[in-house]
């Protein structure tokens, strides 16, 4: 995982889109929770995909609503893990 845009693609592939909506409309600032795009199941699917596809393991302490408000918020959490030396 090298960019917030790659993260947007991963998140977009885990969201159930409504009629007329698609993953290309997802931006780093999209309010995922406010728009109802993710729920607890989608969050766990995103966490699993990060681990399996990107080698990014989010500790349980990072699986909180604040980190899933937007792709940018989740990217910030991922970057902070990298700074701490965690994958």
PDB file of C-alpha atoms in Angstrom:
ATOM      1  CA  UNK A   1       0.000   0.000   0.000  1.00  0.00           C
ATOM      2  CA  UNK A   2       1.778   3.075  -1.260  1.00  0.00           C
ATOM      3  CA  UNK A   3      -0.833   5.804  -1.397  1.00  0.00           C
ATOM      4  CA  UNK A   4      -4.209   6.967  -0.174  1.00  0.00           C
ATOM      5  CA  UNK A   5      -5.471   6.444  -3.732  1.00  0.00           C
ATOM      6  CA  UNK A   6      -4.601   2.726  -3.514  1.00  0.00           C
ATOM      7  CA  UNK A   7      -6.398   2.640  -0.170  1.00  0.00           C
ATOM      8  CA  UNK A   8      -9.453   4.261  -1.799  1.00  0.00           C
ATOM      9  CA  UNK A   9      -9.473   1.499  -4.416  1.00  0.00           C
ATOM     10  CA  UNK A  10      -9.277  -1.191  -1.721  1.00  0.00           C
ATOM     11  CA  UNK A  11     -12.065   0.416   0.317  1.00  0.00           C
ATOM     12  CA  UNK A  12     -14.179   1.006  -2.787  1.00  0.00           C
ATOM     13  CA  UNK A  13     -14.016  -2.660  -3.664  1.00  0.00           C
ATOM     14  CA  UNK A  14     -15.414  -3.567  -0.209  1.00  0.00           C
ATOM     15  CA  UNK A  15     -18.391  -1.196  -0.248  1.00  0.00           C
ATOM     16  CA  UNK A  16     -21.853  -2.144  -1.435  1.00  0.00           C
ATOM     17  CA  UNK A  17     -22.718   0.678  -3.790  1.00  0.00           C
ATOM     18  CA  UNK A  18     -26.246   1.857  -4.441  1.00  0.00           C
ATOM     19  CA  UNK A  19     -27.778   2.514  -7.861  1.00  0.00           C
ATOM     20  CA  UNK A  20     -25.877   5.218  -9.698  1.00  0.00           C
ATOM     21  CA  UNK A  21     -22.927   5.029  -7.281  1.00  0.00           C
ATOM     22  CA  UNK A  22     -19.572   3.399  -7.907  1.00  0.00           C
ATOM     23  CA  UNK A  23     -16.086   3.080  -6.498  1.00  0.00           C
ATOM     24  CA  UNK A  24     -14.727   5.828  -8.758  1.00  0.00           C
ATOM     25  CA  UNK A  25     -16.679   8.383  -6.723  1.00  0.00           C
ATOM     26  CA  UNK A  26     -14.649   7.536  -3.600  1.00  0.00           C
ATOM     27  CA  UNK A  27     -12.075  10.203  -2.711  1.00  0.00           C
ATOM     28  CA  UNK A  28      -9.681  10.518   0.229  1.00  0.00           C
ATOM     29  CA  UNK A  29     -12.137  12.921   1.891  1.00  0.00           C
ATOM     30  CA  UNK A  30     -15.306  10.857   1.389  1.00  0.00           C
ATOM     31  CA  UNK A  31     -17.087  10.666   4.773  1.00  0.00           C
ATOM     32  CA  UNK A  32     -17.483   6.894   4.938  1.00  0.00           C
ATOM     33  CA  UNK A  33     -19.406   6.718   8.206  1.00  0.00           C
ATOM     34  CA  UNK A  34     -21.549   9.816   7.676  1.00  0.00           C
ATOM     35  CA  UNK A  35     -22.665   8.595   4.269  1.00  0.00           C
ATOM     36  CA  UNK A  36     -23.371   5.109   5.606  1.00  0.00           C
ATOM     37  CA  UNK A  37     -20.904   3.561   3.178  1.00  0.00           C
ATOM     38  CA  UNK A  38     -19.298   1.346   5.809  1.00  0.00           C
ATOM     39  CA  UNK A  39     -20.679  -0.581   8.738  1.00  0.00           C
ATOM     40  CA  UNK A  40     -18.965  -2.891  11.200  1.00  0.00           C
ATOM     41  CA  UNK A  41     -18.890  -5.771   8.704  1.00  0.00           C
ATOM     42  CA  UNK A  42     -17.389  -3.590   5.959  1.00  0.00           C
ATOM     43  CA  UNK A  43     -14.788  -2.299   8.414  1.00  0.00           C
ATOM     44  CA  UNK A  44     -13.736  -5.852   9.258  1.00  0.00           C
ATOM     45  CA  UNK A  45     -13.584  -6.717   5.542  1.00  0.00           C
ATOM     46  CA  UNK A  46     -11.355  -3.685   4.947  1.00  0.00           C
ATOM     47  CA  UNK A  47      -9.124  -4.669   7.877  1.00  0.00           C
ATOM     48  CA  UNK A  48      -8.833  -8.237   6.537  1.00  0.00           C
ATOM     49  CA  UNK A  49      -8.081  -6.986   3.007  1.00  0.00           C
ATOM     50  CA  UNK A  50      -5.394  -4.626   4.312  1.00  0.00           C
ATOM     51  CA  UNK A  51      -3.729  -7.554   6.053  1.00  0.00           C
ATOM     52  CA  UNK A  52      -4.070 -10.035   3.187  1.00  0.00           C
ATOM     53  CA  UNK A  53      -3.513  -7.783   0.167  1.00  0.00           C
ATOM     54  CA  UNK A  54      -1.261  -5.039   1.514  1.00  0.00           C
ATOM     55  CA  UNK A  55       0.496  -6.689   4.437  1.00  0.00           C
ATOM     56  CA  UNK A  56      -0.797  -3.989   6.787  1.00  0.00           C
ATOM     57  CA  UNK A  57      -1.929  -5.360  10.130  1.00  0.00           C
ATOM     58  CA  UNK A  58      -4.058  -2.979  12.134  1.00  0.00           C
ATOM     59  CA  UNK A  59      -3.872  -3.675  15.860  1.00  0.00           C
ATOM     60  CA  UNK A  60      -7.225  -3.899  17.634  1.00  0.00           C
ATOM     61  CA  UNK A  61      -6.538  -0.529  19.254  1.00  0.00           C
ATOM     62  CA  UNK A  62      -6.593   1.094  15.788  1.00  0.00           C
ATOM     63  CA  UNK A  63      -9.896  -0.445  14.671  1.00  0.00           C
ATOM     64  CA  UNK A  64     -11.968   2.466  15.904  1.00  0.00           C
ATOM     65  CA  UNK A  65     -14.581   4.660  14.231  1.00  0.00           C
ATOM     66  CA  UNK A  66     -12.253   7.678  14.110  1.00  0.00           C
ATOM     67  CA  UNK A  67      -9.893   5.806  11.777  1.00  0.00           C
ATOM     68  CA  UNK A  68     -12.734   4.908   9.416  1.00  0.00           C
ATOM     69  CA  UNK A  69     -14.324   8.348   9.058  1.00  0.00           C
ATOM     70  CA  UNK A  70     -12.648   8.726   5.668  1.00  0.00           C
ATOM     71  CA  UNK A  71      -9.963   7.034   3.592  1.00  0.00           C
ATOM     72  CA  UNK A  72      -7.641   9.898   4.562  1.00  0.00           C
ATOM     73  CA  UNK A  73      -8.189   9.158   8.285  1.00  0.00           C
ATOM     74  CA  UNK A  74      -7.402   5.473   7.763  1.00  0.00           C
ATOM     75  CA  UNK A  75      -4.337   6.361   5.691  1.00  0.00           C
ATOM     76  CA  UNK A  76      -3.083   8.567   8.556  1.00  0.00           C
ATOM     77  CA  UNK A  77      -3.460   5.621  10.958  1.00  0.00           C
ATOM     78  CA  UNK A  78      -1.576   3.326   8.553  1.00  0.00           C
ATOM     79  CA  UNK A  79       1.212   5.877   8.164  1.00  0.00           C
ATOM     80  CA  UNK A  80       1.523   6.279  11.940  1.00  0.00           C
ATOM     81  CA  UNK A  81       1.977   2.508  12.244  1.00  0.00           C
ATOM     82  CA  UNK A  82       4.754   2.656   9.644  1.00  0.00           C
ATOM     83  CA  UNK A  83       6.501   5.418  11.590  1.00  0.00           C
ATOM     84  CA  UNK A  84       6.286   3.246  14.711  1.00  0.00           C
ATOM     85  CA  UNK A  85       7.915   0.433  12.746  1.00  0.00           C
ATOM     86  CA  UNK A  86       4.868  -1.803  12.443  1.00  0.00           C
ATOM     87  CA  UNK A  87       3.834  -3.220   9.048  1.00  0.00           C
TER      88      UNK A  87
END
